[in-house]
mmCIF file of C-alpha atoms in Angstrom:
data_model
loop_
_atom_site.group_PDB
_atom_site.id
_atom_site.type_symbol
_atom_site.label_atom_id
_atom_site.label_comp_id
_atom_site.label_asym_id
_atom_site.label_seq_id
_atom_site.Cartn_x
_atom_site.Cartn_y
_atom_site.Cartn_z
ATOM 1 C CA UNK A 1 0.000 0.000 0.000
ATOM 2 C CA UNK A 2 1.540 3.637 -0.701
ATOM 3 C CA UNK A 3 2.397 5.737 2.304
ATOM 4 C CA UNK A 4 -0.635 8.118 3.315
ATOM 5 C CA UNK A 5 1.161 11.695 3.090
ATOM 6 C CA UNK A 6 -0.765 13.698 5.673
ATOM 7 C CA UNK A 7 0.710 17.622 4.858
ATOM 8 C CA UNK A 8 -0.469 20.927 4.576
ATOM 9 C CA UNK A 9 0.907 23.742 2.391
ATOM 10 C CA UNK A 10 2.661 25.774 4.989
ATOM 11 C CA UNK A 11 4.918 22.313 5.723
ATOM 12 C CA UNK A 12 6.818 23.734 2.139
ATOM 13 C CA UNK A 13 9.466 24.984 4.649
ATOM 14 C CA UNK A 14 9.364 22.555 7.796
ATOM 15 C CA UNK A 15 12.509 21.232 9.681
ATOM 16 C CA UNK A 16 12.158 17.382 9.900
ATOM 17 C CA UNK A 17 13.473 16.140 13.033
ATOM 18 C CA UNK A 18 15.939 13.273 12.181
ATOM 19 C CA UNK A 19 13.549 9.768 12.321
ATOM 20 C CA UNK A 20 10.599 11.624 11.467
ATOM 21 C CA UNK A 21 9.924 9.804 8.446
ATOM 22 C CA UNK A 22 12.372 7.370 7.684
ATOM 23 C CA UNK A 23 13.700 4.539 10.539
ATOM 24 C CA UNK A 24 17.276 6.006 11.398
ATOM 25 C CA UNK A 25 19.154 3.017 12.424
ATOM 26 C CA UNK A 26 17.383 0.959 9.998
ATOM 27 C CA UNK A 27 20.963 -0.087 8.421
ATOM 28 C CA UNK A 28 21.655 -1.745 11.681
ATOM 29 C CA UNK A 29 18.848 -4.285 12.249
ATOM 30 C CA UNK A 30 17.974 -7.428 10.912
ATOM 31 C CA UNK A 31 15.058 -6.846 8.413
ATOM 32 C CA UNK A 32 17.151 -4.388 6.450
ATOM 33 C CA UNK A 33 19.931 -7.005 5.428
ATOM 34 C CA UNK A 34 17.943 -8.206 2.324
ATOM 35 C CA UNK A 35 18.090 -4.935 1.095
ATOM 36 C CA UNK A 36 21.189 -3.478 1.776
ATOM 37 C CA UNK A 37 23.228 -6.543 0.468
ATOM 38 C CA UNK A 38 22.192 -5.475 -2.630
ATOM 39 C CA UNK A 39 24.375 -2.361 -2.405
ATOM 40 C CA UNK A 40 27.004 -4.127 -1.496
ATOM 41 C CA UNK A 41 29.404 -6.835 -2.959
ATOM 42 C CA UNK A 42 32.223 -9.027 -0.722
ATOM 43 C CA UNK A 43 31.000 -6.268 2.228
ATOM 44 C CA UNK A 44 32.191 -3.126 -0.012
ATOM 45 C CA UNK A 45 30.017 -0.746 -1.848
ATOM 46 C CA UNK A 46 28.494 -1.499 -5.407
ATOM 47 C CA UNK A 47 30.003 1.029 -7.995
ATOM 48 C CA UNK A 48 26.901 1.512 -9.859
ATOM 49 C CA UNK A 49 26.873 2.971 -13.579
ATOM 50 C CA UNK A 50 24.485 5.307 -14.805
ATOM 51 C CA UNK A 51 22.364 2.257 -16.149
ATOM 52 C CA UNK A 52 22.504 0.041 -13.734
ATOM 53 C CA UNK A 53 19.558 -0.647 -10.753
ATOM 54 C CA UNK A 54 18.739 -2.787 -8.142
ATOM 55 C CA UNK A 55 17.925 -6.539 -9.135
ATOM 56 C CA UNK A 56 15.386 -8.154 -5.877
ATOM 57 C CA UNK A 57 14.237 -11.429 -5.572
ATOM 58 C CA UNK A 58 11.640 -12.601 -7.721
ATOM 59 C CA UNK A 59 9.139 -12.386 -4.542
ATOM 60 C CA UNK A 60 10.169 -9.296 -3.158
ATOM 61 C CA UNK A 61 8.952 -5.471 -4.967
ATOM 62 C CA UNK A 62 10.067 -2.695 -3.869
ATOM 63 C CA UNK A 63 9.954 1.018 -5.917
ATOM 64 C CA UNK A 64 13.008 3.124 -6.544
ATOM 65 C CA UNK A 65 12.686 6.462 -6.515
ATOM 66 C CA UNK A 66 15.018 8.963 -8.250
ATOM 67 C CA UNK A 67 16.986 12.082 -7.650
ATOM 68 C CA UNK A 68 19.419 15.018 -8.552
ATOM 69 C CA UNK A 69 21.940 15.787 -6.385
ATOM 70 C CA UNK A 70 23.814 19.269 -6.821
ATOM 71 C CA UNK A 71 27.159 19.734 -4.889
ATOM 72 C CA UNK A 72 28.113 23.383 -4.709
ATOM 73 C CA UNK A 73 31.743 24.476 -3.113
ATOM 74 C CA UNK A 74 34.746 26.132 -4.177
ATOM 75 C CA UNK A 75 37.735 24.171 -5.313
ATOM 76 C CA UNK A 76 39.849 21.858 -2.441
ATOM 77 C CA UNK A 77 36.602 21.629 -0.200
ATOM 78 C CA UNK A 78 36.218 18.078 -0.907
ATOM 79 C CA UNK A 79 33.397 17.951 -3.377
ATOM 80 C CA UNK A 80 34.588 14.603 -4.792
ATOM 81 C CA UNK A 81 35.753 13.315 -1.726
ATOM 82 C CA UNK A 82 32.087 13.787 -0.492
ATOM 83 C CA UNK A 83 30.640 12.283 -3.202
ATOM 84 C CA UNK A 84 33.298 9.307 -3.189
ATOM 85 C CA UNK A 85 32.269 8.997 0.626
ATOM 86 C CA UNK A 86 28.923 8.467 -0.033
ATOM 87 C CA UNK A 87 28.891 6.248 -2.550
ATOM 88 C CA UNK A 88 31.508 4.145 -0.300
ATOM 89 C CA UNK A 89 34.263 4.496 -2.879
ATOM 90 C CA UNK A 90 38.301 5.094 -2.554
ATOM 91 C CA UNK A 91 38.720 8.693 -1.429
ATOM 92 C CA UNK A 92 41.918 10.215 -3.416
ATOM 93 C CA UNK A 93 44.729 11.128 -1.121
ATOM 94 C CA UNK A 94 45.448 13.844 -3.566
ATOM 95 C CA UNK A 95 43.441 16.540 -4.242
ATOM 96 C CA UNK A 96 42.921 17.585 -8.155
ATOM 97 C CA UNK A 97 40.581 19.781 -9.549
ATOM 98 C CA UNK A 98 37.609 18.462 -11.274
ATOM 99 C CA UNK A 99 37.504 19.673 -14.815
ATOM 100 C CA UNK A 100 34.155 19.120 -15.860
ATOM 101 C CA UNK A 101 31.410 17.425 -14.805
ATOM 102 C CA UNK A 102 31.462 14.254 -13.001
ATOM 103 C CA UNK A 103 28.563 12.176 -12.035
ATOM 104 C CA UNK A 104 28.251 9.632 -9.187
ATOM 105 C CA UNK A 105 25.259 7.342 -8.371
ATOM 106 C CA UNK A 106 24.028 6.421 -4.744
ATOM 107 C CA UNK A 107 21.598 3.713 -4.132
ATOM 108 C CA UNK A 108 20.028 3.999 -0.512
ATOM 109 C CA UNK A 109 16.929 1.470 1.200
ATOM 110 C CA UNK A 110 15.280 3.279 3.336
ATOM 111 C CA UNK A 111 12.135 2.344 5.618
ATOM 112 C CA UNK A 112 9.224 4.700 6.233
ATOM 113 C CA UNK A 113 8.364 5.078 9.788
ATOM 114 C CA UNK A 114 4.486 4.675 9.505
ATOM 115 C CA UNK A 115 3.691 2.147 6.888
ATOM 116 C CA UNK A 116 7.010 0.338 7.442
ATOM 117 C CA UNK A 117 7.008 0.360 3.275
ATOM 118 C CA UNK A 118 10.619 -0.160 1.501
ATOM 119 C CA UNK A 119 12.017 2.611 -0.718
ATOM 120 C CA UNK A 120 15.059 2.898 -2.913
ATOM 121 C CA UNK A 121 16.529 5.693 -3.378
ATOM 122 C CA UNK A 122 18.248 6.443 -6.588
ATOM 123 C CA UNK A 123 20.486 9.498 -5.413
ATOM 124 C CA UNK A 124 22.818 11.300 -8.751
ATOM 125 C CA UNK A 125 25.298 13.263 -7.265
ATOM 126 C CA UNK A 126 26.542 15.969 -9.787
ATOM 127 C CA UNK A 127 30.147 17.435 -9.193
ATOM 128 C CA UNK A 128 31.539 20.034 -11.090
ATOM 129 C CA UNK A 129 34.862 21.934 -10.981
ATOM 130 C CA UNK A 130 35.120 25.511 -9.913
ATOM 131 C CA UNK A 131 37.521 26.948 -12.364
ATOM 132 C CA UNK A 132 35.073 24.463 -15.068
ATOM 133 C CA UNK A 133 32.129 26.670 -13.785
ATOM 134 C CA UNK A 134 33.757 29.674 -14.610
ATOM 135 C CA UNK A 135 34.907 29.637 -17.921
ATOM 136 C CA UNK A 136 31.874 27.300 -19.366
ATOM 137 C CA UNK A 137 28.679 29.139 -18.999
ATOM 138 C CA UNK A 138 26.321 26.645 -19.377
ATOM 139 C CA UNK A 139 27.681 23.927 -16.775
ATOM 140 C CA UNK A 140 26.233 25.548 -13.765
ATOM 141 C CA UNK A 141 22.879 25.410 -15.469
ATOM 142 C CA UNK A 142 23.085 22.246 -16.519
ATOM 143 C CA UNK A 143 24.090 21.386 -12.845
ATOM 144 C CA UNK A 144 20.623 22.939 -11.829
ATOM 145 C CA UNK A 145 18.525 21.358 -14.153
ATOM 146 C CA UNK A 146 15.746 19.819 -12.706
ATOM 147 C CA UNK A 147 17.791 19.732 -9.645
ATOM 148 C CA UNK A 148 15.944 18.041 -6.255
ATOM 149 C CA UNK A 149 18.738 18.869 -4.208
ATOM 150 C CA UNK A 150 21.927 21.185 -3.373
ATOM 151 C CA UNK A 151 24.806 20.314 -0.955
ATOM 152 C CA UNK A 152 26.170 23.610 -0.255
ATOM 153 C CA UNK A 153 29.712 22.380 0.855
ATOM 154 C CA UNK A 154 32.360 24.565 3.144
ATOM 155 C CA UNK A 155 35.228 23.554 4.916
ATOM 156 C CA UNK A 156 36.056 23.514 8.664
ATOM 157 C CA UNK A 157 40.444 24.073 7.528
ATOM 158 C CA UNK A 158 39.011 27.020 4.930
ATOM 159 C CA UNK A 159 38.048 30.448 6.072
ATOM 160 C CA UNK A 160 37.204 31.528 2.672
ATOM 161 C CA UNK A 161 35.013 28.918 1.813
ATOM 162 C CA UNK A 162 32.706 29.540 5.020
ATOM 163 C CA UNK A 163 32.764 33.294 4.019
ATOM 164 C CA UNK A 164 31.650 32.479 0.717
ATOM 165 C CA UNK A 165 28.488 30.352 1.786
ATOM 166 C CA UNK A 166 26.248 33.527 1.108
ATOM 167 C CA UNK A 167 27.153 33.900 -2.264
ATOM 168 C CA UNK A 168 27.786 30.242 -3.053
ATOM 169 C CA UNK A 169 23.879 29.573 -2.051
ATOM 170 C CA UNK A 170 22.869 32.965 -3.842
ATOM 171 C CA UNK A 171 24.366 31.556 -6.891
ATOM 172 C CA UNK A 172 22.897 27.797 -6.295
ATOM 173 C CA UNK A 173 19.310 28.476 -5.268
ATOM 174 C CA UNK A 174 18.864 30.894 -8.706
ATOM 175 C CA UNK A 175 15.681 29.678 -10.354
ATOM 176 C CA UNK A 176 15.566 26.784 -7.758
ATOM 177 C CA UNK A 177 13.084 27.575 -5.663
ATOM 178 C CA UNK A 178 11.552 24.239 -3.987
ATOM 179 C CA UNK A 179 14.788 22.346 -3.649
ATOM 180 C CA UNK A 180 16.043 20.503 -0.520
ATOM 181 C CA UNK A 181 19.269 22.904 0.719
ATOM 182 C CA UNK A 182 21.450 21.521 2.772
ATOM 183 C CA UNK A 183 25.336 22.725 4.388
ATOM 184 C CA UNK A 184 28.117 20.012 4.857
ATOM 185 C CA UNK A 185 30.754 21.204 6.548
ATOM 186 C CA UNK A 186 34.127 18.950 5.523
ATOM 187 C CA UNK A 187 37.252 18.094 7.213
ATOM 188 C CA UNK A 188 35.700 18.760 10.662
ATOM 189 C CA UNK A 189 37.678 16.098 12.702
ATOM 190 C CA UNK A 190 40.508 18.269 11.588
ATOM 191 C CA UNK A 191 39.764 20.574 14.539
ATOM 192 C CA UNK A 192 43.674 20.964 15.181
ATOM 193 C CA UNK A 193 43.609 22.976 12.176
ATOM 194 C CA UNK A 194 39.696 24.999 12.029
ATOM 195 C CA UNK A 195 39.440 28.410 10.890
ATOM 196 C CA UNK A 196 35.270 28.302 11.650
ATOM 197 C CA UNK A 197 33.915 28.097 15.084
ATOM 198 C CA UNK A 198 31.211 26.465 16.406
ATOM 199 C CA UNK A 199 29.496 29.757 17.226
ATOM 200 C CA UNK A 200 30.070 31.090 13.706
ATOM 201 C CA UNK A 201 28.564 27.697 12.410
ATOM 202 C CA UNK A 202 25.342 28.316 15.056
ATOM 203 C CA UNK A 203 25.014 32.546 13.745
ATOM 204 C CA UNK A 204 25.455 31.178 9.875
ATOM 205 C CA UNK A 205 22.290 28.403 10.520
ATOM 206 C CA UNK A 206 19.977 30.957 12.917
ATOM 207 C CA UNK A 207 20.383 33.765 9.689
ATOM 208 C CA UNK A 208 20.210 31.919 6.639
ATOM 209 C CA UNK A 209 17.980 29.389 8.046
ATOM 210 C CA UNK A 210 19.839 26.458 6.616
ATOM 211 C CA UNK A 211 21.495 23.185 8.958
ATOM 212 C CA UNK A 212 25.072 22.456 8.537
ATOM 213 C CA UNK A 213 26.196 18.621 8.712
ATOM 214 C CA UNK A 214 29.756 18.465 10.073
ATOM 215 C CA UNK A 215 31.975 15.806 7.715
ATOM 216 C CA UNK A 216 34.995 14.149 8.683
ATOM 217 C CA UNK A 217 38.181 13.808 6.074
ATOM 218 C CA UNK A 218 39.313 10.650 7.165
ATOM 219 C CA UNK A 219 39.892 8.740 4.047
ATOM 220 C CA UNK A 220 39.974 4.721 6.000
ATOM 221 C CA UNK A 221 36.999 2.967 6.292
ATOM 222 C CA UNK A 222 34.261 4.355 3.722
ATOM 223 C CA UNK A 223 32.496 1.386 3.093
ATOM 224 C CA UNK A 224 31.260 2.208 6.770
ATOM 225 C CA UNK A 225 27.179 2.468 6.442
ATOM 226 C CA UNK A 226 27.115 4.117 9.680
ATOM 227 C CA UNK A 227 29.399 7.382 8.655
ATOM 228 C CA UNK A 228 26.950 8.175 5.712
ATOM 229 C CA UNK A 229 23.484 6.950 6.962
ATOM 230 C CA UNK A 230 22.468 10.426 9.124
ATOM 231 C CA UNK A 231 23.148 12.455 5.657
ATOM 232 C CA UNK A 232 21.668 9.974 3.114
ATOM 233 C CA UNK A 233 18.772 9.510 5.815
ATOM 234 C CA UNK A 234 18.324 13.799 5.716
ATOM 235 C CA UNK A 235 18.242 13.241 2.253
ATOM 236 C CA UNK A 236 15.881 10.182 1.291
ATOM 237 C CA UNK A 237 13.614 11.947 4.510
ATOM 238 C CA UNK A 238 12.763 15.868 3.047
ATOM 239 C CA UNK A 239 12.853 14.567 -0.704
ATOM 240 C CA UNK A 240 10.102 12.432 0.284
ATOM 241 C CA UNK A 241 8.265 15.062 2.493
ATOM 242 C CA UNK A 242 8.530 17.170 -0.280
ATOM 243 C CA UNK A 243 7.222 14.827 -2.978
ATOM 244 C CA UNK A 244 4.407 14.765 -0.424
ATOM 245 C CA UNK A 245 3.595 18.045 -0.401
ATOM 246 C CA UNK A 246 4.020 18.219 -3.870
ATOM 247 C CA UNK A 247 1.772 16.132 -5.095
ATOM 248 C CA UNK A 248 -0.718 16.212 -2.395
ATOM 249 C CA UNK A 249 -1.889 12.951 -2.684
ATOM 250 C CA UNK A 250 -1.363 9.388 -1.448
ATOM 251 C CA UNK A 251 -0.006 8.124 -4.867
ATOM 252 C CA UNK A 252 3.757 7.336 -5.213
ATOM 253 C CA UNK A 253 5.470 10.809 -6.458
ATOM 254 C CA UNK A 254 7.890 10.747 -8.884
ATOM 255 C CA UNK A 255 11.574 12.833 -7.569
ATOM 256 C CA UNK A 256 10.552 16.630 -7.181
ATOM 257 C CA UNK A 257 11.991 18.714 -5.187
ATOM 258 C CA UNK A 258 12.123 20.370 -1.877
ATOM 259 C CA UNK A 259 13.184 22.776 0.893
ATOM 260 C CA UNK A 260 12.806 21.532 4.334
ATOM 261 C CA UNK A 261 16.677 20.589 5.722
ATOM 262 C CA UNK A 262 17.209 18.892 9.364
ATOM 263 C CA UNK A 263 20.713 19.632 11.366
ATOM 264 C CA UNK A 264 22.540 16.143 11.838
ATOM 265 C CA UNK A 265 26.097 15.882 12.932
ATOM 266 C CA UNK A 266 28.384 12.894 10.919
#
């Protein structure tokens, strides 16, 4: 049975709290093994090509829902790196700047809190190079095409990337007006070496209204479900909300877009 989305029109703009809609530690319990091995192969992430989908059991349907993925940031903040975390791929040691624009596929289960239904989430995480964005006119707006969400990205060893946030989402929300915004904040276990305080980081989210997930830039481990479930969670939740509101029905949306953000730290 679809999910029954209950929602009025003011809920365009609503915080979700984290769990709202989605089961949050869903990754970690039994019933969710079915589904998440097929993301995985020999207990590392699936590299999945822009063709590719998710093959179930014969006995087993569940619907896949797609999305576009934006990630905004100057050069060196770790766009790819973010990308390559959450698809559970090698992070390069190196950085290099991207010179075009690369995109990245993330498939993500997730199960919704009331009806307990199964969803897969098709995420497309578009990357594109700053010094590409500025001499090719027409990348950024292919990057915003039909966009459902932006990762506005900063980082925590970068001064002038948190400075630039206000013009960076300026720039990124032109013509995008119901899209899912959301701040990621790399390189935060880094905290020898921050230029941003936590107080800055609390004024920046109580005047542009926006949350800011903190990141880490250790490049070990990223086939670990755990360090990328609280942002793909965010994601999968206020995409869905705002299919809900969207269509204002009960019927399965197809990807829109949305607003509403929720403040999780990773």
């Amino acid at each position: 049975m679809p999910r029954q989305c209950v929602v009025e029109p003011h809920d365009m703009a609503q915080v979700l709290d984290p769990g709202s809609i989605v089961v949050a530690d869903w990754h970690r319990s039994t019933d969710s093994k079915e589904f998440f091995s097929r993301i995985l192969h020999k207990k590392k992430r699936r590299n999945f090509g822009l063709l590719e989908g998710i093959v179930m059991p014969p006995n087993v349907s569940v619907d896949t829902v797609h999305y576009k993925i934006f990630i905004s940031g100057k050069s060196g903040v770790g766009k790819t790196a973010l990308a390559a975390r959450l698809a559970g791929f090698n992070i390069p040691n190196m950085h290099y700047e991207t010179t075009g624009i690369e995109t990245t596929v993330v498939y993500w289960p997730v199960k919704l809190r009331e009806s307990g239904r199964v969803l897969f989430f098709r995420l497309q995480l578009w990357d594109c190079g700053e010094n590409a964005l500025r001499r090719f006119d027409h990348l950024l707006p292919s990057c915003k095409e039909q966009v459902d969400a932006i990762l506005f990205l900063f980082s925590f060893t970068d001064r002038v990337s948190f400075d630039d946030l206000s013009n960076q989402i300026a720039r990124g929300s032109e013509s995008c007006d119901r899209v899912v915004k959301l701040v990621v904040g790399t390189k935060f276990d880094l905290f020898m070496h921050t230029d941003v305080t936590e107080r800055e980081v609390t004024r920046f989210q109580e005047v542009w209204g926006l949350p800011v997930f903190r990141m880490g830039g250790d490049v070990s481990n990223v086939s670990n479900l755990g360090e990328v479930a609280p942002l793909l969670n965010c994601l999968a939740e206020h995409l869905w909300h705002q299919d809900c509101v969207a269509t204002r029905s009960t019927i399965l949306p197809v990807a829109t877009q949305s607003e509403a953000a929720t403040v999780v730290h990773v």
